[in-house]
Amino acid sequence: MNKLKHIAVLTSGGDAPGMNAAIRAVVRAAIYYDLQVTGILRGYEGLINGDFIEMERKSVANIIQRGGTILKTARSDAFRTKEGRNQAYNQLKSNDIDALVVIGGDGTFTGANLFSEEFNYPIVGLPGTIDNDLEGTDFTIGYDTAINTVINAVDKIRDTAESHDRLFIVEVMGRDSGLIALRSGIGVGAEAIMIPEANMGVEGLVTRLESGRKDKSSKIIIVAEGDEVGGAFNVGEVLKQRFPLYDIRISVLGHIQRGGKPSCMDRVLASRLGVSAVEGLLNGQSRDMVGLKNGEIVFTPFDHAIKHIDAKEITPAWLKLVEILSL
Ligand code: F6P
């Protein structure tokens, strides 16, 4: 085991439900292994500015169920500069912090990878993003809660759509990834799901609606924000012209998808990964993200975790499933 004495933890990038459960697990594991543990506020911004707080067992009491992040988060431009990273390193050194746990998504890991390489500094990452767009873990912390938030919202939209015989176009988050749209779309029985990985296009959607059943009183189209159509309003414009008899409404779910109590799946995932991150650091792991694949804890180098090429590939089987179910 490594001779670490003092570690720090931060959350960075967009918040995700389950980040608090992850912080709690890191802090409790650190205490269990007799390490001092510091919380860094507002991600890399706080690291550069020395915005540190001492964490103890009680600092993370009653947070496992809370959305957001008690450490707050930010997207840091300063950390992209060499000067900013130098300041960050000096803060760590002057506070005798031997290693870092970072919780976030691809931006967080890109920064961590660079920093760890430049200063030969040990860092392990936890995948905390609703987008589920990282390699090396079946699910990211926050994804399960987000898709449940989406289906709860769209179930409500379905009630009113059904009452008014309306077609709703619902836009969901995910940045470049269609994974939130895909799973939640299947979960709500959407008539069509538009994701960047499939590129159905508005014409493809029109064809699907023309060939679909005419006796359905409500229709729900789920559009991933990253789809090339450029958002639900663009889709709405085209559909209003092509189907003048349809009563069409648009709903952009927005940041509601990032909030709320984490699901049990996310709490347990965050707890397992948080403890494993600390154990990983103690075992000499660095520049790796810890994830869960097929039920097993795995460590994946940051530069592979952030590659989007084959990240959570949406296979033809998934697309066929969507087609079969939307009849
Ligand atoms: O990465 C998480 C995410 O919620 C994306 O799904 C979305 O595109 C983006 O963050 C929104 O970021 P912001 O909160 O900065 O608007």
mmCIF file of N, CA, C and O and ligand atoms in Angstrom, residues 13-15 75 105-106 128-131 133 172-176 180 225 254-255 257-258, ligand 1:
data_model
loop_
_atom_site.group_PDB
_atom_site.id
_atom_site.type_symbol
_atom_site.label_atom_id
_atom_site.label_comp_id
_atom_site.label_asym_id
_atom_site.label_seq_id
_atom_site.Cartn_x
_atom_site.Cartn_y
_atom_site.Cartn_z
ATOM 1 N N GLY A 13 -17.528 20.370 -13.178
ATOM 2 C CA GLY A 13 -18.416 20.252 -14.338
ATOM 3 C C GLY A 13 -19.875 20.297 -13.904
ATOM 4 O O GLY A 13 -20.195 20.749 -12.810
ATOM 5 N N GLY A 14 -20.777 19.817 -14.754
ATOM 6 C CA GLY A 14 -22.209 19.820 -14.413
ATOM 7 C C GLY A 14 -22.471 18.905 -13.231
ATOM 8 O O GLY A 14 -21.908 17.816 -13.147
ATOM 9 N N ASP A 15 -23.310 19.358 -12.297
ATOM 10 C CA ASP A 15 -23.585 18.483 -11.151
ATOM 11 C C ASP A 15 -24.437 17.290 -11.596
ATOM 12 O O ASP A 15 -25.011 17.289 -12.686
ATOM 13 N N ARG A 75 -17.176 25.166 -13.840
ATOM 14 C CA ARG A 75 -16.360 24.835 -15.019
ATOM 15 C C ARG A 75 -15.253 25.896 -15.032
ATOM 16 O O ARG A 75 -15.537 27.084 -15.112
ATOM 17 N N GLY A 105 -17.229 14.677 -15.234
ATOM 18 C CA GLY A 105 -17.365 14.044 -16.538
ATOM 19 C C GLY A 105 -16.118 14.243 -17.388
ATOM 20 O O GLY A 105 -15.011 14.381 -16.849
ATOM 21 N N ASP A 106 -16.290 14.310 -18.687
ATOM 22 C CA ASP A 106 -15.109 14.292 -19.553
ATOM 23 C C ASP A 106 -14.238 15.543 -19.422
ATOM 24 O O ASP A 106 -13.009 15.448 -19.483
ATOM 25 N N GLY A 128 -19.124 11.177 -12.701
ATOM 26 C CA GLY A 128 -20.313 11.856 -12.191
ATOM 27 C C GLY A 128 -20.885 12.741 -13.275
ATOM 28 O O GLY A 128 -20.426 13.865 -13.476
ATOM 29 N N THR A 129 -21.842 12.242 -14.018
ATOM 30 C CA THR A 129 -22.512 13.023 -15.066
ATOM 31 C C THR A 129 -23.817 12.331 -15.435
ATOM 32 O O THR A 129 -23.861 11.098 -15.486
ATOM 33 N N ILE A 130 -24.834 13.140 -15.706
ATOM 34 C CA ILE A 130 -26.111 12.516 -16.108
ATOM 35 C C ILE A 130 -26.037 11.941 -17.511
ATOM 36 O O ILE A 130 -26.895 11.165 -17.904
ATOM 37 N N ASP A 131 -25.004 12.321 -18.292
ATOM 38 C CA ASP A 131 -24.986 11.979 -19.717
ATOM 39 C C ASP A 131 -24.642 10.511 -20.012
ATOM 40 O O ASP A 131 -24.911 10.023 -21.102
ATOM 41 N N ASP A 133 -21.835 9.255 -20.762
ATOM 42 C CA ASP A 133 -21.069 9.238 -22.010
ATOM 43 C C ASP A 133 -19.588 8.919 -21.793
ATOM 44 O O ASP A 133 -18.734 9.399 -22.534
ATOM 45 N N VAL A 172 -34.598 16.411 -24.444
ATOM 46 C CA VAL A 172 -33.877 16.013 -23.226
ATOM 47 C C VAL A 172 -32.389 16.314 -23.378
ATOM 48 O O VAL A 172 -31.880 16.488 -24.480
ATOM 49 N N MET A 173 -31.678 16.334 -22.235
ATOM 50 C CA MET A 173 -30.240 16.640 -22.227
ATOM 51 C C MET A 173 -29.408 15.449 -22.684
ATOM 52 O O MET A 173 -29.938 14.415 -23.068
ATOM 53 N N GLY A 174 -28.096 15.606 -22.589
ATOM 54 C CA GLY A 174 -27.184 14.527 -22.961
ATOM 55 C C GLY A 174 -25.972 15.020 -23.718
ATOM 56 O O GLY A 174 -25.123 14.244 -24.115
ATOM 57 N N ARG A 175 -25.942 16.324 -23.970
ATOM 58 C CA ARG A 175 -24.870 16.912 -24.781
ATOM 59 C C ARG A 175 -24.767 16.190 -26.122
ATOM 60 O O ARG A 175 -25.746 16.162 -26.842
ATOM 61 N N ASP A 176 -23.622 15.533 -26.441
ATOM 62 C CA ASP A 176 -23.497 14.864 -27.742
ATOM 63 C C ASP A 176 -24.071 13.451 -27.740
ATOM 64 O O ASP A 176 -24.031 12.765 -28.741
ATOM 65 N N ILE A 180 -29.566 9.406 -22.803
ATOM 66 C CA ILE A 180 -30.711 9.784 -21.954
ATOM 67 C C ILE A 180 -31.988 9.637 -22.781
ATOM 68 O O ILE A 180 -32.984 9.061 -22.338
ATOM 69 N N GLU A 225 -30.868 16.590 -27.140
ATOM 70 C CA GLU A 225 -30.405 17.953 -27.463
ATOM 71 C C GLU A 225 -29.257 17.946 -28.471
ATOM 72 O O GLU A 225 -29.056 18.904 -29.203
ATOM 73 N N GLY A 254 -34.891 20.546 -19.778
ATOM 74 C CA GLY A 254 -33.844 21.380 -19.168
ATOM 75 C C GLY A 254 -33.267 20.844 -17.866
ATOM 76 O O GLY A 254 -33.216 19.630 -17.636
ATOM 77 N N HIS A 255 -32.871 21.779 -16.986
ATOM 78 C CA HIS A 255 -32.065 21.413 -15.810
ATOM 79 C C HIS A 255 -32.809 20.644 -14.745
ATOM 80 O O HIS A 255 -32.184 20.177 -13.782
ATOM 81 N N GLN A 257 -33.552 17.876 -15.112
ATOM 82 C CA GLN A 257 -32.932 16.545 -15.262
ATOM 83 C C GLN A 257 -31.683 16.385 -14.401
ATOM 84 O O GLN A 257 -31.186 15.285 -14.209
ATOM 85 N N ARG A 258 -31.136 17.488 -13.929
ATOM 86 C CA ARG A 258 -29.898 17.395 -13.141
ATOM 87 C C ARG A 258 -30.158 17.401 -11.636
ATOM 88 O O ARG A 258 -29.234 17.167 -10.846
HETATM 89 O O1 F6P B 1 -23.083 17.332 -18.987
HETATM 90 C C1 F6P B 1 -24.266 17.481 -18.266
HETATM 91 C C2 F6P B 1 -25.174 18.462 -18.951
HETATM 92 O O2 F6P B 1 -26.363 18.575 -18.196
HETATM 93 C C3 F6P B 1 -25.494 18.164 -20.418
HETATM 94 O O3 F6P B 1 -26.475 17.160 -20.561
HETATM 95 C C4 F6P B 1 -25.913 19.524 -20.903
HETATM 96 O O4 F6P B 1 -25.686 19.649 -22.285
HETATM 97 C C5 F6P B 1 -24.996 20.455 -20.145
HETATM 98 O O5 F6P B 1 -24.564 19.743 -18.989
HETATM 99 C C6 F6P B 1 -25.637 21.744 -19.717
HETATM 100 O O6 F6P B 1 -24.662 22.515 -19.081
HETATM 101 P P1 F6P B 1 -24.955 23.869 -18.288
HETATM 102 O O7 F6P B 1 -25.563 23.493 -16.961
HETATM 103 O O8 F6P B 1 -23.632 24.494 -18.139
HETATM 104 O O9 F6P B 1 -25.937 24.646 -19.097
#
